[in-house]
Coordinates of C-alpha atoms in Angstrom, one line a residue:
M1 CA 104.8 88.0 127.9
S2 CA 105.4 85.5 125.1
L3 CA 105.3 81.7 125.7
R4 CA 108.9 81.6 124.5
S5 CA 110.1 83.9 127.3
W6 CA 108.1 82.2 130.0
N7 CA 110.5 80.1 132.2
P8 CA 109.0 77.5 134.6
T9 CA 112.2 77.4 136.5
M10 CA 112.0 81.1 137.3
V11 CA 108.4 80.6 138.4
A12 CA 109.5 77.9 140.8
Q13 CA 112.4 80.0 142.1
G14 CA 110.1 82.9 142.6
V15 CA 107.7 80.7 144.6
L16 CA 110.6 79.7 146.9
W17 CA 111.8 83.2 147.5
V18 CA 108.3 84.5 148.2
L19 CA 108.0 81.8 150.8
F20 CA 111.4 82.9 152.3
G21 CA 110.4 86.5 152.1
L22 CA 107.1 86.1 153.8
L23 CA 108.9 85.4 157.0
L24 CA 110.2 88.9 157.1
R25 CA 106.9 90.7 157.4
P26 CA 104.8 88.6 159.8
E27 CA 101.6 89.9 161.2
P28 CA 100.9 89.6 164.9
G29 CA 98.1 87.3 165.7
T30 CA 97.9 85.9 162.2
A31 CA 96.0 82.6 162.0
T32 CA 98.2 79.7 160.9
L33 CA 97.9 76.2 159.5
P34 CA 99.0 73.1 161.5
L35 CA 102.7 72.4 161.2
L36 CA 102.4 69.6 158.7
M37 CA 104.2 69.0 155.4
D38 CA 100.8 69.0 153.8
S39 CA 100.4 72.6 154.9
V40 CA 103.7 73.5 153.3
I41 CA 102.6 71.8 150.1
Q42 CA 99.3 73.7 150.3
A43 CA 101.3 77.0 150.7
L44 CA 103.5 76.2 147.7
A45 CA 100.4 75.4 145.6
E46 CA 98.8 78.8 146.6
L47 CA 102.0 80.6 145.7
E48 CA 102.2 78.9 142.4
Q49 CA 98.7 80.1 141.6
K50 CA 99.2 83.7 142.9
I51 CA 102.6 84.6 141.3
P52 CA 102.0 86.2 137.9
A53 CA 104.0 84.6 135.2
T54 CA 105.1 88.1 133.9
K55 CA 106.6 88.8 137.3
A56 CA 108.0 85.4 138.2
R57 CA 111.4 86.0 136.8
H58 CA 111.7 89.0 139.2
T59 CA 110.4 87.4 142.3
A60 CA 113.6 86.2 143.8
S61 CA 115.2 89.6 143.7
A62 CA 112.1 91.3 145.2
W63 CA 112.1 89.1 148.3
L64 CA 115.9 89.2 148.5
L65 CA 115.7 92.9 148.9
L66 CA 113.1 92.5 151.7
A67 CA 115.6 90.2 153.4
Q68 CA 118.4 92.8 153.2
E69 CA 116.1 95.4 154.6
S70 CA 115.4 93.2 157.6
G71 CA 119.0 92.5 158.6
P72 CA 121.9 90.4 157.6
R73 CA 121.3 87.1 155.9
D74 CA 123.4 84.0 155.7
L75 CA 126.5 84.9 153.6
V76 CA 127.1 81.4 152.3
H77 CA 123.6 81.1 151.0
H78 CA 123.9 84.6 149.4
F79 CA 127.2 83.7 147.8
L80 CA 126.2 80.4 146.3
L81 CA 122.5 80.8 145.5
E82 CA 121.4 84.4 145.4
G83 CA 124.2 86.0 143.4
R84 CA 122.5 86.1 140.1
S85 CA 120.0 88.7 141.1
L86 CA 117.4 90.2 138.9
K87 CA 115.9 93.7 139.0
A88 CA 113.5 93.9 141.9
T89 CA 109.7 93.7 141.4
R90 CA 107.8 94.4 144.6
L91 CA 105.2 91.8 145.3
D92 CA 102.4 92.4 147.8
P93 CA 102.5 89.7 150.6
H94 CA 98.9 90.5 151.3
Q95 CA 97.9 88.8 148.1
L96 CA 98.3 85.6 150.1
S97 CA 96.0 84.2 152.7
P98 CA 96.6 85.0 156.4
E99 CA 97.0 81.3 157.1
L100 CA 99.8 81.1 154.5
R101 CA 101.6 84.1 156.0
G102 CA 101.3 82.7 159.5
L103 CA 102.6 79.3 158.4
T104 CA 105.6 80.8 156.7
K105 CA 106.4 82.8 159.8
D106 CA 106.5 79.5 161.7
V107 CA 108.5 77.3 159.4
V108 CA 110.9 79.1 157.2
Q109 CA 113.7 79.7 159.7
H110 CA 115.1 76.7 161.6
G111 CA 116.3 77.0 165.1
V112 CA 116.7 75.3 168.5
R113 CA 115.9 77.3 171.7
A114 CA 115.3 76.1 175.2
G115 CA 114.7 72.5 174.3
Q116 CA 112.2 73.3 171.5
E117 CA 112.8 73.1 167.8
Y118 CA 111.4 75.7 165.4
G119 CA 110.9 75.7 161.7
V120 CA 109.9 72.0 161.5
V121 CA 106.9 70.1 160.2
L122 CA 105.4 66.6 160.6
A123 CA 105.6 64.7 157.3
P124 CA 103.1 62.0 156.2
D125 CA 105.7 59.2 156.8
G126 CA 105.9 60.2 160.5
S127 CA 109.3 62.0 160.2
T128 CA 109.9 65.5 161.3
V129 CA 111.4 67.8 158.7
A130 CA 113.2 71.2 158.8
V131 CA 111.8 73.3 156.0
E132 CA 114.7 75.7 155.6
P133 CA 117.3 73.2 154.3
L134 CA 114.6 71.6 152.2
L135 CA 113.8 74.9 150.4
A136 CA 117.5 75.7 150.0
G137 CA 118.0 72.3 148.3
L138 CA 115.0 73.0 145.9
E139 CA 116.4 76.4 145.1
A140 CA 119.9 75.0 144.4
G141 CA 118.4 72.3 142.2
L142 CA 116.3 74.7 140.2
Q143 CA 119.4 76.8 139.5
G144 CA 121.2 73.8 138.2
Y145 CA 123.6 73.5 141.2
R146 CA 127.2 73.7 140.4
V147 CA 130.8 73.2 141.5
V148 CA 132.1 76.6 142.5
N149 CA 135.7 77.7 142.9
L150 CA 136.5 78.9 146.4
P151 CA 137.8 82.5 146.7
L152 CA 141.2 81.5 148.0
D153 CA 143.6 84.1 146.4
S154 CA 144.9 87.2 148.2
T155 CA 142.8 89.5 146.0
A156 CA 139.5 88.1 147.2
S157 CA 137.6 90.6 149.4
P158 CA 135.5 89.1 152.1
L159 CA 131.8 89.9 152.1
D160 CA 130.3 92.1 154.7
A161 CA 126.8 92.1 156.1
G162 CA 125.9 95.2 154.0
A163 CA 127.0 93.8 150.6
T164 CA 124.4 94.2 147.9
F165 CA 123.9 92.7 144.5
A166 CA 124.6 94.3 141.2
D167 CA 121.4 95.5 139.5
T168 CA 121.5 93.3 136.5
E169 CA 119.2 91.4 134.2
A170 CA 121.3 88.2 134.3
T171 CA 119.6 85.1 133.1
V172 CA 119.7 81.8 134.8
P173 CA 121.2 79.1 132.5
D174 CA 120.0 75.5 132.5
V175 CA 122.9 73.9 134.4
R176 CA 123.2 70.2 135.0
A177 CA 126.4 70.2 136.9
T178 CA 126.8 68.2 140.1
S179 CA 129.2 67.7 142.9
P180 CA 132.6 66.0 142.6
G181 CA 132.6 62.4 143.6
F182 CA 129.2 61.8 142.0
R183 CA 129.1 59.2 139.3
D184 CA 127.2 58.2 136.2
A185 CA 128.1 61.3 134.1
L186 CA 125.4 63.0 132.3
P187 CA 126.2 63.7 128.6
D188 CA 126.4 67.2 127.2
V189 CA 126.7 69.0 130.6
I190 CA 126.3 72.7 130.1
S191 CA 128.7 75.0 132.0
A192 CA 127.2 78.0 133.7
D193 CA 127.6 81.7 133.1
V194 CA 127.7 82.8 136.6
G195 CA 126.2 86.3 136.0
A196 CA 126.4 89.1 138.5
M197 CA 127.6 88.4 142.0
Y198 CA 128.2 90.6 145.0
S199 CA 129.8 93.9 143.9
N200 CA 132.8 93.4 146.1
V201 CA 133.5 89.7 145.1
R202 CA 135.1 89.2 141.7
A203 CA 133.2 86.9 139.4
A204 CA 136.5 85.1 138.7
H205 CA 136.2 83.5 142.1
L206 CA 133.1 81.7 141.0
D207 CA 134.4 79.6 138.1
V208 CA 131.6 77.0 137.6
K209 CA 132.9 73.5 136.8
P210 CA 130.4 70.9 135.8
T211 CA 131.1 67.4 136.9
S212 CA 129.2 64.1 136.9
P213 CA 126.3 63.0 139.1
G214 CA 126.6 60.2 141.5
V215 CA 124.8 56.9 141.9
R216 CA 121.3 58.1 141.3
P217 CA 119.2 57.6 144.4
G218 CA 115.8 56.1 144.2
S219 CA 116.3 52.3 144.5
P220 CA 114.5 50.7 147.5
D221 CA 117.2 48.1 147.8
V222 CA 120.1 50.5 148.2
P223 CA 121.9 49.5 151.4
I224 CA 122.7 51.9 154.1
T225 CA 126.4 52.1 154.5
S226 CA 128.8 53.5 157.0
P227 CA 132.0 54.2 155.2
D228 CA 135.3 54.6 157.1
V229 CA 136.3 58.3 157.3
Q230 CA 140.0 58.5 158.0
A231 CA 141.4 61.5 159.9
P232 CA 144.6 63.0 158.6
S233 CA 147.6 61.7 160.4
P234 CA 149.7 64.2 162.3
G235 CA 152.3 65.7 160.1
T236 CA 150.6 64.6 157.0
E237 CA 150.2 67.3 154.4
V238 CA 146.5 67.8 153.7
K239 CA 145.3 69.3 150.4
S240 CA 142.6 71.8 151.0
P241 CA 139.6 71.8 148.7
T242 CA 139.4 74.5 146.0
T243 CA 135.8 74.0 145.0
V244 CA 132.4 73.4 146.7
D245 CA 129.2 71.9 145.6
S246 CA 126.6 74.6 146.2
L247 CA 123.8 72.0 146.8
L248 CA 125.6 70.0 149.5
V249 CA 126.9 73.2 151.2
V250 CA 123.6 75.0 151.5
T251 CA 121.7 71.9 152.6
L252 CA 124.1 69.9 154.9
A253 CA 127.8 70.6 154.8
R254 CA 127.9 74.1 156.2
D255 CA 125.7 73.3 159.2
L256 CA 127.3 70.0 159.9
G257 CA 130.7 71.7 160.1
L258 CA 129.5 74.5 162.3
A259 CA 127.9 72.0 164.7
F260 CA 131.3 70.4 165.3
L261 CA 132.9 73.8 165.9
Q262 CA 130.5 74.4 168.9
G263 CA 131.8 72.9 172.1
P264 CA 133.2 69.3 171.8
Q265 CA 134.6 68.1 168.5
T266 CA 132.4 65.0 168.6
W267 CA 128.9 64.5 169.7
S268 CA 127.4 61.4 171.3
H269 CA 125.1 59.3 169.2
S270 CA 122.2 60.8 171.1
G271 CA 123.5 64.3 170.5
L272 CA 123.7 64.3 166.7
G273 CA 120.4 63.8 165.1
T274 CA 118.3 64.1 168.2
D275 CA 114.5 63.5 167.7
G276 CA 111.6 64.9 169.6
C277 CA 107.9 64.8 170.3
W278 CA 105.0 66.8 169.0
D279 CA 102.3 68.2 171.3
Q280 CA 99.8 66.4 169.1
L281 CA 99.9 64.5 165.8
S282 CA 96.6 65.6 164.2
A283 CA 97.3 69.4 164.3
P284 CA 100.9 69.7 165.6
R285 CA 102.1 73.1 166.9
T286 CA 105.0 72.5 169.3
F287 CA 108.0 70.2 168.9
T288 CA 110.1 69.4 172.0
L289 CA 113.5 67.7 171.7
L290 CA 114.1 64.5 173.7
D291 CA 117.6 65.9 174.6
S292 CA 117.7 69.6 175.4
K293 CA 121.5 69.5 175.2
A294 CA 121.6 68.0 171.7
S295 CA 123.6 69.2 168.7
P296 CA 121.9 71.9 166.7
V297 CA 122.0 69.4 163.8
T298 CA 118.9 67.6 164.9
M299 CA 117.0 64.7 163.3
A300 CA 114.6 67.1 161.7
F301 CA 117.4 69.2 160.3
L302 CA 119.2 66.2 158.9
N303 CA 115.9 64.9 157.4
G304 CA 115.3 68.3 155.7
A305 CA 118.9 68.6 154.5
L306 CA 118.8 65.1 152.9
D307 CA 115.4 65.8 151.4
G308 CA 116.6 69.1 150.0
A309 CA 119.8 67.5 148.6
L310 CA 117.9 64.5 147.1
L311 CA 115.2 66.7 145.5
G312 CA 117.7 69.3 144.4
D313 CA 119.7 66.6 142.7
Y314 CA 116.5 65.3 141.0
L315 CA 115.6 68.8 139.8
S316 CA 119.1 69.5 138.5
R317 CA 118.8 66.4 136.3
T318 CA 115.2 66.9 135.1
P319 CA 114.7 68.8 131.9
E320 CA 111.9 71.3 131.4
P321 CA 109.0 71.3 131.9
R322 CA 109.4 70.2 135.5
L323 CA 106.7 69.4 138.0
P324 CA 105.3 72.2 140.1
L325 CA 107.1 72.1 143.5
S326 CA 103.8 71.4 145.3
H327 CA 103.4 68.3 143.1
L328 CA 107.0 67.3 143.6
L329 CA 106.8 67.4 147.4
S330 CA 103.4 65.7 147.4
Q331 CA 104.9 62.8 145.5
Y332 CA 108.1 62.6 147.5
Y333 CA 106.3 62.5 150.8
G334 CA 103.8 60.1 149.3
A335 CA 104.2 57.1 146.9
G336 CA 107.4 58.3 145.2
V337 CA 108.5 60.9 142.6
A338 CA 107.2 60.3 139.1
G339 CA 106.0 56.9 140.0
N340 CA 109.3 55.7 141.4
P341 CA 108.7 54.3 144.9
G342 CA 112.4 54.4 145.6
L343 CA 112.6 58.2 145.5
C344 CA 110.5 59.0 148.6
S345 CA 111.0 60.3 152.1
N346 CA 110.8 56.9 153.7
L347 CA 114.1 55.9 152.0
R348 CA 116.0 59.2 152.5
R349 CA 118.9 57.5 154.4
Q350 CA 119.5 54.8 151.8
N351 CA 119.3 57.4 149.1
G352 CA 121.5 59.8 151.0
A353 CA 124.2 57.1 151.4
A354 CA 124.1 56.6 147.6
L355 CA 124.1 60.4 146.8
T356 CA 127.7 61.1 147.8
S357 CA 130.7 59.3 149.4
A358 CA 132.2 60.0 152.8
P359 CA 135.5 61.4 151.4
T360 CA 133.5 63.8 149.1
L361 CA 131.3 64.9 152.0
T362 CA 134.4 65.5 154.1
Q363 CA 135.8 67.8 151.4
Q364 CA 132.5 69.6 151.2
V365 CA 132.3 70.2 154.9
W366 CA 135.9 71.4 154.9
G367 CA 135.2 73.6 151.8
A368 CA 132.1 75.1 153.5
L369 CA 134.1 76.1 156.5
I370 CA 136.8 77.6 154.3
L371 CA 134.2 79.6 152.4
L372 CA 132.6 80.9 155.6
Q373 CA 136.0 81.8 156.9
K374 CA 136.7 83.8 153.8
L375 CA 133.3 85.5 153.7
E376 CA 133.2 86.3 157.4
P377 CA 136.8 86.7 158.7
T378 CA 135.6 87.7 162.1
H379 CA 133.4 84.6 162.6
P380 CA 134.0 83.8 166.3
Q381 CA 134.3 80.1 165.8
L382 CA 136.6 80.2 162.7
Q383 CA 139.1 83.0 163.6
G384 CA 142.6 81.7 163.7
M385 CA 141.8 78.1 162.7
S386 CA 144.3 76.5 160.4
Q387 CA 143.6 74.3 157.4
E388 CA 144.6 71.3 159.4
Q389 CA 142.2 72.1 162.2
L390 CA 139.3 72.7 159.7
A391 CA 140.2 69.4 158.0
Q392 CA 140.0 67.6 161.4
V393 CA 136.6 69.2 162.2
A394 CA 135.3 68.1 158.7
T395 CA 136.6 64.6 159.3
N396 CA 134.9 64.3 162.7
A397 CA 131.7 65.7 161.4
T398 CA 131.5 63.4 158.5
K399 CA 132.4 60.3 160.5
E400 CA 129.7 61.0 163.1
F401 CA 127.1 61.8 160.4
T402 CA 127.8 58.6 158.4
E403 CA 127.9 56.4 161.5
A404 CA 125.3 57.9 163.8
F405 CA 122.8 58.9 161.1
L406 CA 123.3 57.2 157.7
G407 CA 124.7 54.1 159.4
C408 CA 121.6 53.8 161.7
P409 CA 118.0 53.0 160.8
A410 CA 115.3 55.7 161.2
I411 CA 113.6 54.9 164.5
H412 CA 110.2 56.5 165.4
P413 CA 110.2 57.3 169.1
R414 CA 107.3 56.1 171.3
C415 CA 105.6 59.5 171.2
R416 CA 105.4 59.4 167.4
W417 CA 103.2 56.4 167.3
G418 CA 101.1 57.4 170.3
A419 CA 102.3 55.0 172.9
A420 CA 100.5 54.8 176.2
P421 CA 102.6 55.3 179.4
Y422 CA 104.6 52.4 180.9
R423 CA 102.8 50.9 183.8
G424 CA 105.0 50.6 186.8
L425 CA 108.7 51.1 186.9
P426 CA 110.9 49.7 184.0
T427 CA 113.9 47.6 184.8
P428 CA 117.2 48.9 183.3
L429 CA 119.2 46.6 181.0
Q430 CA 122.9 45.9 181.8
L431 CA 124.5 47.0 178.5
P432 CA 126.0 45.9 176.2
L433 CA 123.9 42.8 175.5
G434 CA 124.9 39.8 173.6
F435 CA 121.8 38.7 171.7
L436 CA 119.2 39.9 169.3
Y437 CA 116.0 37.8 169.2
V438 CA 114.0 37.8 166.0
H439 CA 110.1 37.7 166.1
H440 CA 107.2 38.2 163.9
T441 CA 104.0 39.7 165.3
Y442 CA 101.8 37.1 163.7
V443 CA 98.9 39.4 164.6
P444 CA 98.7 41.9 163.0
A445 CA 99.2 39.5 160.1
P446 CA 99.4 41.9 157.1
P447 CA 102.6 43.9 156.8
C448 CA 102.2 47.6 157.5
T449 CA 103.4 49.7 154.6
D450 CA 102.8 53.3 155.7
F451 CA 103.1 55.3 158.9
A452 CA 99.4 55.5 159.7
H453 CA 99.0 51.7 159.6
C454 CA 102.2 50.9 161.4
A455 CA 101.5 53.4 164.2
A456 CA 98.0 51.9 164.5
D457 CA 99.5 48.4 164.7
M458 CA 101.9 49.5 167.4
R459 CA 99.0 50.9 169.5
S460 CA 96.9 47.8 169.0
M461 CA 99.8 45.5 170.1
Q462 CA 100.5 47.7 173.1
R463 CA 96.8 47.6 174.2
F464 CA 96.8 43.8 173.8
H465 CA 100.0 43.4 175.8
Q466 CA 98.9 45.8 178.6
D467 CA 95.2 45.1 178.8
T468 CA 94.9 41.5 177.9
R469 CA 98.3 40.0 178.9
G470 CA 98.6 42.3 181.9
W471 CA 102.1 43.4 181.0
D472 CA 103.6 46.8 181.8
D473 CA 104.1 47.8 178.2
I474 CA 104.4 46.5 174.7
G475 CA 106.8 43.5 174.9
Y476 CA 109.2 44.1 172.0
S477 CA 112.3 46.3 172.2
F478 CA 111.7 47.4 168.6
V479 CA 109.3 46.7 165.8
V480 CA 110.1 46.9 162.1
G481 CA 107.5 47.9 159.6
S482 CA 107.5 47.5 155.8
D483 CA 107.5 51.3 155.5
G484 CA 111.3 51.7 156.0
Y485 CA 111.0 52.7 159.7
V486 CA 111.8 51.1 163.0
Y487 CA 109.3 51.7 165.8
E488 CA 110.6 52.1 169.4
G489 CA 109.0 49.7 171.9
R490 CA 110.8 49.4 175.2
G491 CA 113.9 50.6 173.4
W492 CA 117.6 50.2 174.1
H493 CA 117.6 50.7 177.9
W494 CA 114.7 48.7 179.4
V495 CA 114.1 45.0 179.9
G496 CA 111.4 43.8 177.5
A497 CA 108.8 41.0 177.6
H498 CA 109.6 39.3 174.3
T499 CA 111.6 36.0 175.0
R500 CA 110.6 34.3 178.2
G501 CA 113.6 33.7 180.5
H502 CA 116.0 35.7 178.2
N503 CA 114.6 39.2 178.2
S504 CA 117.5 40.7 180.1
R505 CA 120.1 39.1 177.8
G506 CA 119.0 40.4 174.4
F507 CA 116.9 42.8 172.4
G508 CA 113.6 41.5 171.0
V509 CA 113.0 42.8 167.4
A510 CA 109.7 41.9 165.6
F511 CA 108.7 42.2 162.0
V512 CA 105.1 43.3 161.6
G513 CA 103.3 40.5 159.9
N514 CA 102.9 36.7 159.6
Y515 CA 106.0 35.2 158.0
T516 CA 105.1 31.5 158.1
A517 CA 104.9 31.3 154.3
E518 CA 106.4 34.5 153.1
L519 CA 109.3 36.9 153.9
P520 CA 109.3 40.5 155.0
A521 CA 110.3 43.3 152.7
K522 CA 113.9 43.4 151.6
A523 CA 114.5 46.8 153.2
A524 CA 113.1 45.5 156.5
L525 CA 115.3 42.4 156.4
H526 CA 118.3 44.6 155.7
I527 CA 117.5 46.7 158.7
V528 CA 117.3 43.8 161.1
Q529 CA 120.2 41.8 159.7
D530 CA 122.7 44.6 159.3
V531 CA 121.8 48.2 160.0
L532 CA 120.1 48.0 163.5
P533 CA 122.7 45.7 165.1
G534 CA 125.6 47.5 163.4
C535 CA 124.4 50.8 164.8
A536 CA 123.9 49.2 168.3
V537 CA 127.5 47.8 168.3
R538 CA 129.0 51.2 167.4
A539 CA 126.9 52.8 170.2
G540 CA 128.1 50.3 172.8
L541 CA 124.6 48.8 173.2
L542 CA 125.3 45.4 171.6
R543 CA 128.5 43.4 172.0
P544 CA 130.7 43.1 168.9
D545 CA 130.4 39.3 169.1
Y546 CA 126.5 39.3 169.4
Q547 CA 124.4 36.5 168.1
M548 CA 121.0 36.3 166.5
L549 CA 118.4 33.8 167.5
G550 CA 114.8 33.1 166.4
H551 CA 112.2 33.2 169.1
R552 CA 111.5 29.4 168.7
Q553 CA 115.1 28.6 169.6
L554 CA 114.4 29.7 173.2
V555 CA 110.6 29.3 173.7
R556 CA 108.3 26.7 172.4
T557 CA 106.6 28.7 169.7
D558 CA 106.4 28.8 165.9
C559 CA 107.6 32.4 166.0
P560 CA 109.2 33.9 163.8
G561 CA 107.4 31.8 161.2
D562 CA 108.9 29.0 159.1
A563 CA 109.8 31.2 156.1
L564 CA 111.5 33.8 158.1
F565 CA 113.3 31.3 160.4
A566 CA 114.7 29.5 157.4
L567 CA 116.2 32.7 156.1
L568 CA 117.5 33.6 159.6
R569 CA 119.4 30.4 159.7
T570 CA 121.5 31.6 156.7
W571 CA 122.6 34.9 158.3
P572 CA 126.2 35.0 159.5
R573 CA 125.3 36.0 163.1
F574 CA 122.8 33.2 163.5
A575 CA 123.4 31.0 166.6
A576 CA 123.3 27.6 165.0
N577 CA 124.3 25.8 168.1
V578 CA 121.0 26.6 169.8
K579 CA 118.4 24.1 168.6
P580 CA 114.8 25.2 168.2
R581 CA 112.4 24.2 171.1
T582 CA 109.5 23.0 169.1
A583 CA 106.5 20.7 169.7
R584 CA 108.4 17.8 168.2
R585 CA 111.1 18.1 170.9
A586 CA 108.4 18.3 173.6
S587 CA 106.7 15.2 172.4
R588 CA 109.6 13.0 173.5
R589 CA 108.6 13.6 177.1
S590 CA 104.9 13.0 176.5
R591 CA 105.0 9.7 178.3
R592 CA 105.9 11.4 181.6
K593 CA 103.6 14.5 181.4
P594 CA 101.3 16.2 179.0
P595 CA 103.1 18.1 176.2
P596 CA 103.6 21.7 176.8
M597 CA 101.3 24.1 175.0
I598 CA 102.8 25.8 171.9
L599 CA 102.4 29.5 172.6
P600 CA 100.9 31.7 169.9
A601 CA 103.3 34.3 168.6
S602 CA 101.8 37.0 170.8
D603 CA 102.7 35.1 174.0
L604 CA 106.1 36.4 174.5
Q605 CA 107.1 36.4 178.1

């Protein structure tokens, strides 16, 4: 094989389809790796070494045929990503290690059964990620994801489960097309020659239309937004979409729409994006959801879908030669892709909000449901549904996603940072509350910038509060790190021990670090000023007229530090009418009794 004919994109696509295909021939009792993102990266690295370059351009078709032999696959995925098939070249799965085959069996298919979630792994940033939508996004990005016309005319024949690909040597063009609604157009966009599709779907239905990319994600200061998503008014004519963006559909839009076709049309804030707990963090094997009745669109699924969409967008805009996928994932779940700290998993929500607008996502969810309705006319949830009904489902789904997920901060539950059990019985809060009290931890003094250090700080503070102070639990309601995450302390529903005499009236939120002379990270400040309280108001946990106070306004302490308190006083929600209770005020009464002690920042109750 000449160097000219070697195509790194085809090698990467082959790696992905081998990984998908390995699931279909598992071996009973095969040893497996721990369910960590590092294990997935290790698997991809091994595949990249094992796949011969001479066979790489045939790999996708080989494993696709294995999928067809094992039963029906997802028709939307087939239609959008697998249509340009190549002649099959059989690859021997036994070329790969037993550990890799076992891992693939565990992670390639996402599902929720009996309160447990499958196909998920623990990432270095502490988040749990579904692998299936992540891989789908990588595949779409490598193909140069495109805007595809929906098969809406009467001549379109729906796909059936037995449909097969044409046996063709179609090549995959370098496509830089992106979804409608994305901005910052790339010059010289190349339109795609679709190639061969299913034999019973005419190629004319897949007219590829390149458009422009959106606000490119990757800036650490991109704010999380929660745009208004307006439902169509009764009697208003709604214009159905005629195109879909294959990247958004295979990662997020299709599953988001289907989730809102199951049961109620809207999910509670705890239902959409429900998190869970691993059996252990060092070598995780089992992931149990915190709400067994949650939406199938879990926190891990949304994390994987956003990661797949963001990395797929990056791949579609990156010219050859691209990074190996194992290197790309290692950077994304580490310090940032190609040296950009803004393009990393810690900031997926901010970057996801910048990737596409709510109206565009609504159209994509609607278009995904239309496509599925056309491909599978007998789909039990879609039979007989009108365009207006599909539009309403898409509107509800997008509204809930933007408000309950993109519009809220990523919060690591107690089990994620290794919390010890609460001692005694917690006292429930009477919600909604009217205040948010701002603290700094003082000790630990250095800001924590990654999950390992933030989790260790949380355990250290809990031990101090329980063992030294004799409290039932860590005092704060929530703690905010400089790693982009919020850490659950006593949470939304239990009285804390953070602001003596006021614990039942407000939530205590602390920044990790000493902010006497400096300020927390911008992302952390944005979370506390806007994102966390905004999410709490929408969920009915915080009153719409809530106020923010510094700890020193209610307790004689220097907390939350001079620099942070000076900034807090400029925030719109700051309660300026409550004067700080400092040592200066106490000294006025020094003639009558000794001045009260100024409490260290860790003395909270």
